[in-house]
CSV table of C-alpha atoms and ligand atoms in Angstrom, one decimal:
chain,number,residue,atom,x,y,z
A,1,MET,CA,-172.1,-7.7,20.8
A,2,ASN,CA,-174.9,-7.2,23.6
A,3,GLU,CA,-177.8,-10.0,22.8
A,4,LYS,CA,-180.3,-7.1,23.2
A,5,LYS,CA,-179.2,-4.9,20.7
A,6,ILE,CA,-179.7,-7.3,18.0
A,7,MET,CA,-182.8,-8.8,19.0
A,8,ASN,CA,-185.9,-8.1,17.1
A,9,GLN,CA,-189.7,-8.8,17.2
A,10,THR,CA,-189.6,-11.8,14.9
A,11,ILE,CA,-187.0,-13.4,17.1
A,12,GLU,CA,-188.6,-12.5,20.3
A,13,LYS,CA,-191.8,-14.3,18.9
A,14,MET,CA,-189.9,-17.6,18.1
A,15,LEU,CA,-188.4,-17.8,21.5
A,16,VAL,CA,-191.8,-18.0,23.3
A,17,HIS,CA,-193.0,-20.6,20.9
A,18,ALA,CA,-194.9,-23.0,22.5
A,19,SER,CA,-197.5,-25.5,21.0
A,20,VAL,CA,-201.2,-24.5,21.8
A,21,ARG,CA,-203.9,-27.2,22.6
A,22,ASP,CA,-206.8,-24.9,23.7
A,23,PHE,CA,-208.4,-22.7,21.2
A,24,LYS,CA,-211.3,-20.4,20.8
A,25,ALA,CA,-214.0,-21.7,18.1
A,26,GLU,CA,-213.3,-18.6,15.9
A,27,PRO,CA,-212.7,-19.3,12.4
A,28,LEU,CA,-209.6,-17.4,11.0
A,29,PRO,CA,-210.8,-14.5,8.4
A,30,ALA,CA,-210.2,-15.1,4.5
A,31,GLN,CA,-207.5,-12.6,4.5
A,32,THR,CA,-205.5,-13.9,7.4
A,33,LYS,CA,-205.4,-17.4,5.9
A,34,ASP,CA,-204.4,-16.0,2.3
A,35,LEU,CA,-201.4,-14.4,4.4
A,36,LEU,CA,-200.6,-17.5,6.0
A,37,LEU,CA,-200.4,-19.5,2.7
A,38,LYS,CA,-198.2,-16.9,1.5
A,39,ALA,CA,-195.8,-17.1,3.9
A,40,ALA,CA,-195.9,-20.7,3.8
A,41,GLN,CA,-194.7,-20.3,-0.2
A,42,SER,CA,-192.0,-17.9,0.6
A,43,GLY,CA,-189.9,-20.7,2.2
A,44,ALA,CA,-187.0,-21.9,0.2
A,45,SER,CA,-187.7,-24.8,-1.8
A,46,SER,CA,-184.9,-27.6,-3.1
A,47,ASN,CA,-184.4,-26.8,-6.9
A,48,PHE,CA,-187.6,-24.8,-6.8
A,49,ILE,CA,-189.7,-28.2,-6.7
A,50,GLN,CA,-192.5,-26.8,-4.5
A,51,ALA,CA,-193.3,-30.4,-3.9
A,52,TYR,CA,-196.2,-29.8,-1.2
A,53,SER,CA,-199.8,-29.4,-1.4
A,54,ILE,CA,-202.0,-28.0,1.6
A,55,ILE,CA,-205.0,-29.2,2.2
A,56,GLU,CA,-207.6,-27.2,4.2
A,57,VAL,CA,-210.0,-29.5,6.0
A,58,ALA,CA,-213.2,-26.9,6.3
A,59,ASP,CA,-215.9,-29.7,6.1
A,60,VAL,CA,-216.6,-30.4,9.9
A,61,ASN,CA,-217.6,-34.2,9.5
A,62,LEU,CA,-214.1,-34.6,7.5
A,63,ARG,CA,-212.4,-32.7,9.9
A,64,ARG,CA,-213.9,-34.7,12.7
A,65,GLU,CA,-212.9,-38.2,11.1
A,66,ILE,CA,-209.1,-36.9,10.8
A,67,ALA,CA,-209.3,-35.5,14.3
A,68,LYS,CA,-210.4,-38.9,15.8
A,69,ILE,CA,-207.2,-40.4,13.6
A,70,SER,CA,-205.0,-38.0,15.1
A,71,GLY,CA,-206.0,-38.6,18.9
A,72,SER,CA,-205.9,-34.6,18.9
A,73,ASP,CA,-209.6,-34.2,18.7
A,74,ALA,CA,-210.1,-31.2,20.9
A,75,TYR,CA,-207.7,-28.8,19.3
A,76,VAL,CA,-208.2,-30.1,15.7
A,77,ASN,CA,-212.0,-30.1,16.0
A,78,GLN,CA,-212.2,-26.4,17.8
A,79,THR,CA,-209.7,-24.1,16.2
A,80,GLY,CA,-209.3,-21.5,13.7
A,81,VAL,CA,-208.5,-23.3,10.7
A,82,PHE,CA,-206.8,-27.0,10.2
A,83,TYR,CA,-204.5,-27.7,7.3
A,84,VAL,CA,-203.0,-30.9,6.5
A,85,PHE,CA,-199.5,-30.8,4.8
A,86,VAL,CA,-198.8,-33.5,1.8
A,87,ALA,CA,-195.4,-34.0,0.5
A,88,ASP,CA,-196.3,-33.8,-3.3
A,89,TRP,CA,-194.5,-35.0,-6.6
A,90,TYR,CA,-198.0,-35.8,-8.1
A,91,ARG,CA,-197.8,-32.3,-10.0
A,92,GLN,CA,-194.3,-33.1,-11.5
A,93,ALA,CA,-195.7,-36.8,-12.4
A,94,GLN,CA,-198.0,-35.3,-14.4
A,95,ILE,CA,-195.5,-33.0,-16.1
A,96,LEU,CA,-193.3,-36.0,-16.9
A,97,ARG,CA,-196.1,-38.2,-18.3
A,98,ALA,CA,-197.3,-35.4,-20.7
A,99,GLU,CA,-193.9,-35.6,-22.3
A,100,ASN,CA,-194.1,-39.6,-22.0
A,101,LYS,CA,-191.0,-39.6,-19.4
A,102,ASP,CA,-190.5,-42.1,-16.7
A,103,VAL,CA,-191.5,-40.8,-13.3
A,104,LYS,CA,-188.6,-42.9,-11.7
A,105,ALA,CA,-186.8,-39.7,-10.6
A,106,LEU,CA,-189.7,-38.9,-8.3
A,107,ARG,CA,-190.0,-42.4,-6.7
A,108,ASN,CA,-186.6,-43.2,-4.7
A,109,MET,CA,-185.7,-42.2,-1.2
A,110,GLU,CA,-184.0,-38.8,-2.3
A,111,ALA,CA,-187.1,-37.5,-3.8
A,112,LEU,CA,-189.2,-38.4,-0.8
A,113,THR,CA,-186.4,-36.6,1.4
A,114,VAL,CA,-186.8,-33.5,-0.5
A,115,ALA,CA,-190.5,-33.4,-0.6
A,116,ILE,CA,-190.7,-33.9,3.0
A,117,VAL,CA,-187.9,-31.2,3.7
A,118,ASP,CA,-189.9,-28.7,1.4
A,119,THR,CA,-193.2,-29.6,3.0
A,120,THR,CA,-191.7,-29.0,6.4
A,121,ILE,CA,-190.1,-25.5,5.6
A,122,ALA,CA,-193.3,-24.4,4.3
A,123,ALA,CA,-195.2,-25.4,7.5
A,124,GLN,CA,-192.6,-23.8,9.8
A,125,ASN,CA,-192.9,-20.6,7.5
A,126,MET,CA,-196.7,-20.6,8.1
A,127,THR,CA,-195.9,-21.2,11.9
A,128,VAL,CA,-193.7,-18.5,12.2
A,129,ALA,CA,-196.0,-16.0,10.6
A,130,ALA,CA,-199.0,-17.4,12.6
A,131,GLU,CA,-197.3,-17.0,15.9
A,132,SER,CA,-196.0,-13.4,14.8
A,133,MET,CA,-200.0,-12.7,14.4
A,134,GLY,CA,-200.5,-13.9,18.2
A,135,LEU,CA,-202.2,-16.9,16.8
A,136,GLY,CA,-201.3,-20.2,18.3
A,137,ILE,CA,-200.4,-23.4,16.7
A,138,CYS,CA,-199.8,-27.2,16.8
A,139,TYR,CA,-198.3,-29.4,14.5
A,140,ILE,CA,-200.3,-32.8,14.2
A,141,GLY,CA,-198.2,-35.8,13.4
A,142,GLY,CA,-200.9,-37.9,14.7
A,143,ILE,CA,-202.7,-37.9,11.2
A,144,ARG,CA,-200.3,-40.7,10.6
A,145,ASN,CA,-201.6,-43.2,13.0
A,146,ASP,CA,-203.7,-44.1,9.9
A,147,THR,CA,-201.9,-42.6,7.0
A,148,SER,CA,-203.9,-44.6,4.3
A,149,LYS,CA,-207.3,-43.5,6.0
A,150,VAL,CA,-206.1,-40.1,5.9
A,151,ALA,CA,-205.2,-40.2,2.4
A,152,GLU,CA,-208.2,-41.9,1.2
A,153,LEU,CA,-210.3,-39.4,3.5
A,154,LEU,CA,-208.4,-36.7,1.2
A,155,ASN,CA,-208.4,-37.9,-2.0
A,156,LEU,CA,-204.6,-38.1,-2.3
A,157,PRO,CA,-203.2,-39.1,-5.6
A,158,GLU,CA,-200.0,-41.5,-6.3
A,159,LEU,CA,-196.9,-39.8,-4.9
A,160,THR,CA,-197.9,-37.9,-2.1
A,161,LEU,CA,-197.7,-38.3,1.6
A,162,PRO,CA,-200.0,-36.7,4.4
A,163,LEU,CA,-197.3,-35.7,6.6
A,164,PHE,CA,-198.7,-33.7,9.3
A,165,GLY,CA,-201.6,-31.5,10.2
A,166,LEU,CA,-201.4,-27.9,11.6
A,167,THR,CA,-203.8,-26.5,13.5
A,168,ILE,CA,-204.2,-22.7,14.0
A,169,GLY,CA,-206.2,-20.2,16.1
A,170,LEU,CA,-206.5,-17.9,18.7
A,171,PRO,CA,-205.3,-19.3,22.0
A,172,ASN,CA,-207.8,-19.9,24.8
A,173,SER,CA,-204.7,-20.8,27.1
A,174,ARG,CA,-201.2,-21.1,26.4
A,175,ASN,CA,-198.6,-23.7,27.7
A,176,GLU,CA,-195.4,-22.7,29.4
A,177,VAL,CA,-192.4,-22.5,27.0
A,178,LYS,CA,-190.3,-25.9,27.3
A,179,PRO,CA,-186.5,-25.6,27.8
A,180,ARG,CA,-184.5,-26.4,24.7
A,181,LEU,CA,-181.1,-28.6,24.8
A,182,PRO,CA,-178.4,-26.4,25.8
A,183,LYS,CA,-176.3,-25.0,23.0
A,184,ALA,CA,-173.6,-27.3,23.9
A,185,ASN,CA,-175.8,-30.3,23.0
A,186,ILE,CA,-176.8,-29.2,19.7
A,187,LEU,CA,-173.6,-27.1,18.3
A,188,SER,CA,-170.5,-28.5,17.5
A,189,VAL,CA,-167.7,-26.9,15.5
A,190,ASN,CA,-165.9,-28.7,12.6
A,191,GLY,CA,-167.2,-31.9,13.6
A,192,TYR,CA,-169.2,-34.1,15.7
A,193,ASN,CA,-168.4,-34.0,19.3
A,194,HIS,CA,-169.5,-37.0,20.9
A,195,GLU,CA,-169.0,-35.7,24.7
A,196,SER,CA,-170.8,-32.5,24.3
A,197,LEU,CA,-173.5,-33.2,22.0
A,198,THR,CA,-174.6,-36.3,24.1
A,199,ASP,CA,-173.8,-35.1,27.7
A,200,LEU,CA,-177.5,-34.7,28.7
A,201,SER,CA,-176.8,-33.9,32.4
A,202,THR,CA,-177.3,-30.4,32.8
A,203,TYR,CA,-180.4,-30.6,30.5
A,204,ASN,CA,-181.9,-33.4,32.4
A,205,GLU,CA,-181.7,-31.3,35.8
A,206,GLN,CA,-183.4,-28.5,33.7
A,207,THR,CA,-186.1,-30.8,32.4
A,208,ALA,CA,-186.7,-32.4,35.7
A,209,GLU,CA,-187.3,-29.1,37.2
A,210,TYR,CA,-189.7,-28.0,34.4
A,211,TYR,CA,-191.9,-31.3,34.3
A,212,ALA,CA,-192.3,-31.3,38.0
A,213,ASN,CA,-193.1,-27.3,38.1
A,214,ARG,CA,-195.2,-26.9,34.9
A,215,SER,CA,-198.8,-25.8,35.5
A,216,HIS,CA,-200.4,-28.9,33.9
A,217,HIS,CA,-199.5,-32.5,34.0
A,218,GLN,CA,-196.7,-32.1,36.3
A,219,LYS,CA,-194.8,-35.5,36.5
A,220,SER,CA,-191.2,-37.0,38.1
A,221,THR,CA,-189.1,-37.5,35.0
A,222,ASN,CA,-186.2,-35.8,32.8
A,223,TRP,CA,-185.5,-35.7,28.9
A,224,SER,CA,-183.6,-38.7,28.9
A,225,GLN,CA,-186.4,-41.1,30.7
A,226,GLU,CA,-188.9,-39.3,28.3
A,227,MET,CA,-187.1,-40.2,25.0
A,228,SER,CA,-186.4,-43.8,26.5
A,229,ASP,CA,-190.1,-44.4,27.3
A,230,PHE,CA,-191.1,-42.9,23.9
A,231,LEU,CA,-188.8,-44.9,21.8
A,232,THR,CA,-189.0,-48.2,23.6
A,233,ASN,CA,-190.9,-49.5,20.6
A,234,PRO,CA,-190.9,-48.4,16.8
A,235,ARG,CA,-193.9,-46.7,16.0
A,236,ARG,CA,-196.0,-46.6,12.8
A,237,GLU,CA,-194.4,-49.4,11.1
A,238,ASP,CA,-197.2,-49.5,8.5
A,239,LEU,CA,-195.8,-46.1,6.9
A,240,THR,CA,-193.4,-48.2,4.8
A,241,ASP,CA,-196.2,-49.9,3.0
A,242,PHE,CA,-198.0,-46.9,2.4
A,243,LEU,CA,-195.4,-45.1,0.7
A,244,LYS,CA,-194.7,-48.0,-1.4
A,245,LYS,CA,-198.4,-48.1,-2.2
A,246,GLN,CA,-198.1,-44.6,-3.6
A,247,GLY,CA,-195.4,-45.5,-5.6
A,248,PHE,CA,-192.4,-44.5,-3.5
A,249,THR,CA,-190.0,-47.2,-4.0
A,250,LEU,CA,-187.6,-46.1,-1.0
A,251,ASP,CA,-184.4,-47.2,-2.7
B,301,FMN,C1,-194.1,-33.0,13.1
B,301,FMN,C2,-194.8,-32.8,14.4
B,301,FMN,C3,-195.9,-33.4,14.8
B,301,FMN,C4,-196.4,-33.1,16.1
B,301,FMN,N1,-197.8,-34.0,16.4
B,301,FMN,C5,-198.3,-33.6,17.3
B,301,FMN,C6,-199.5,-34.3,17.6
B,301,FMN,O1,-200.1,-35.2,16.9
B,301,FMN,N2,-200.3,-34.0,19.0
B,301,FMN,C7,-199.8,-32.7,19.4
B,301,FMN,O2,-200.7,-32.5,20.6
B,301,FMN,N3,-198.8,-32.6,19.5
B,301,FMN,C8,-198.0,-32.8,18.2
B,301,FMN,N4,-196.6,-32.2,18.2
B,301,FMN,C9,-196.2,-31.0,19.1
B,301,FMN,C10,-195.0,-31.5,20.1
B,301,FMN,O3,-195.5,-32.3,20.7
B,301,FMN,C11,-194.3,-30.4,20.5
B,301,FMN,O4,-193.9,-29.3,19.5
B,301,FMN,C12,-193.2,-30.5,21.2
B,301,FMN,O5,-193.9,-31.2,22.6
B,301,FMN,C13,-192.4,-29.3,21.8
B,301,FMN,O6,-193.3,-28.4,22.5
B,301,FMN,P1,-193.6,-27.1,22.3
B,301,FMN,O7,-194.3,-27.1,20.7
B,301,FMN,O8,-194.6,-26.7,22.8
B,301,FMN,O9,-192.3,-26.2,22.5
B,301,FMN,C14,-195.9,-32.2,16.8
B,301,FMN,C15,-194.8,-31.3,16.5
B,301,FMN,C16,-194.2,-31.7,15.5
B,301,FMN,C17,-192.9,-30.8,15.1
């Protein structure tokens, strides 16, 4: 079937996603935020655990502190709304403790993984909803530059992890869409095709052209080079200690 025939507005919006890092300083109306939260909550959830909480950082000073930690100050401070997505087993801990049960099922690597997945699905649902309204978004993983401090600022209890922020607002300007990996690099049938999934020659040509010609921050590089530079050293190695402090055993 012709792709045009099955294309729809939802997918059209998804295909032009680009993170926005320049917003109008206009708070989002309450109804818009409520609808975004409903969209977030409508995502699938592993065993219906709904293991996340969303914290709206409305206080200007609090937002400034978190923005500073994130290194993305401009678009965390000046935006429509700023949420922190928290992977959260604390609710279930309360349920279990009320019944004098052990909470060990909430502490291991599997528990942490499903909470992170649930949280991410909720955030991406919110993202798609926001972009469908013509709003722009940027995930802010930079809050994990100092996860302990963010947890302290937000008063987070045990068995929680502030995973990332999400800044949403009316775009002042938009970036170009970044070319994604070719289908041959991400799809393999009936098993992992080592050659096709890792042959990055075409993508490196495409991304070299993109980086050289985009309207901002032009540079001479390609995707493999970017990855190599980015991954020279491990990042945020304090996260393990933070998670243990929060009660995750990671076993
Ligand atoms: C979990 C996550 C964390 C991110 N953290 C940041 C961040 O702290 N600051 C930032 O400017 N962009 C951040 N981004 C945006 C990515 O840099 C961006 O999605 C990526 O470069 C692809 O570009 P695009 O979203 O414009 O297509 C994050 C994205 C994700 C998914």
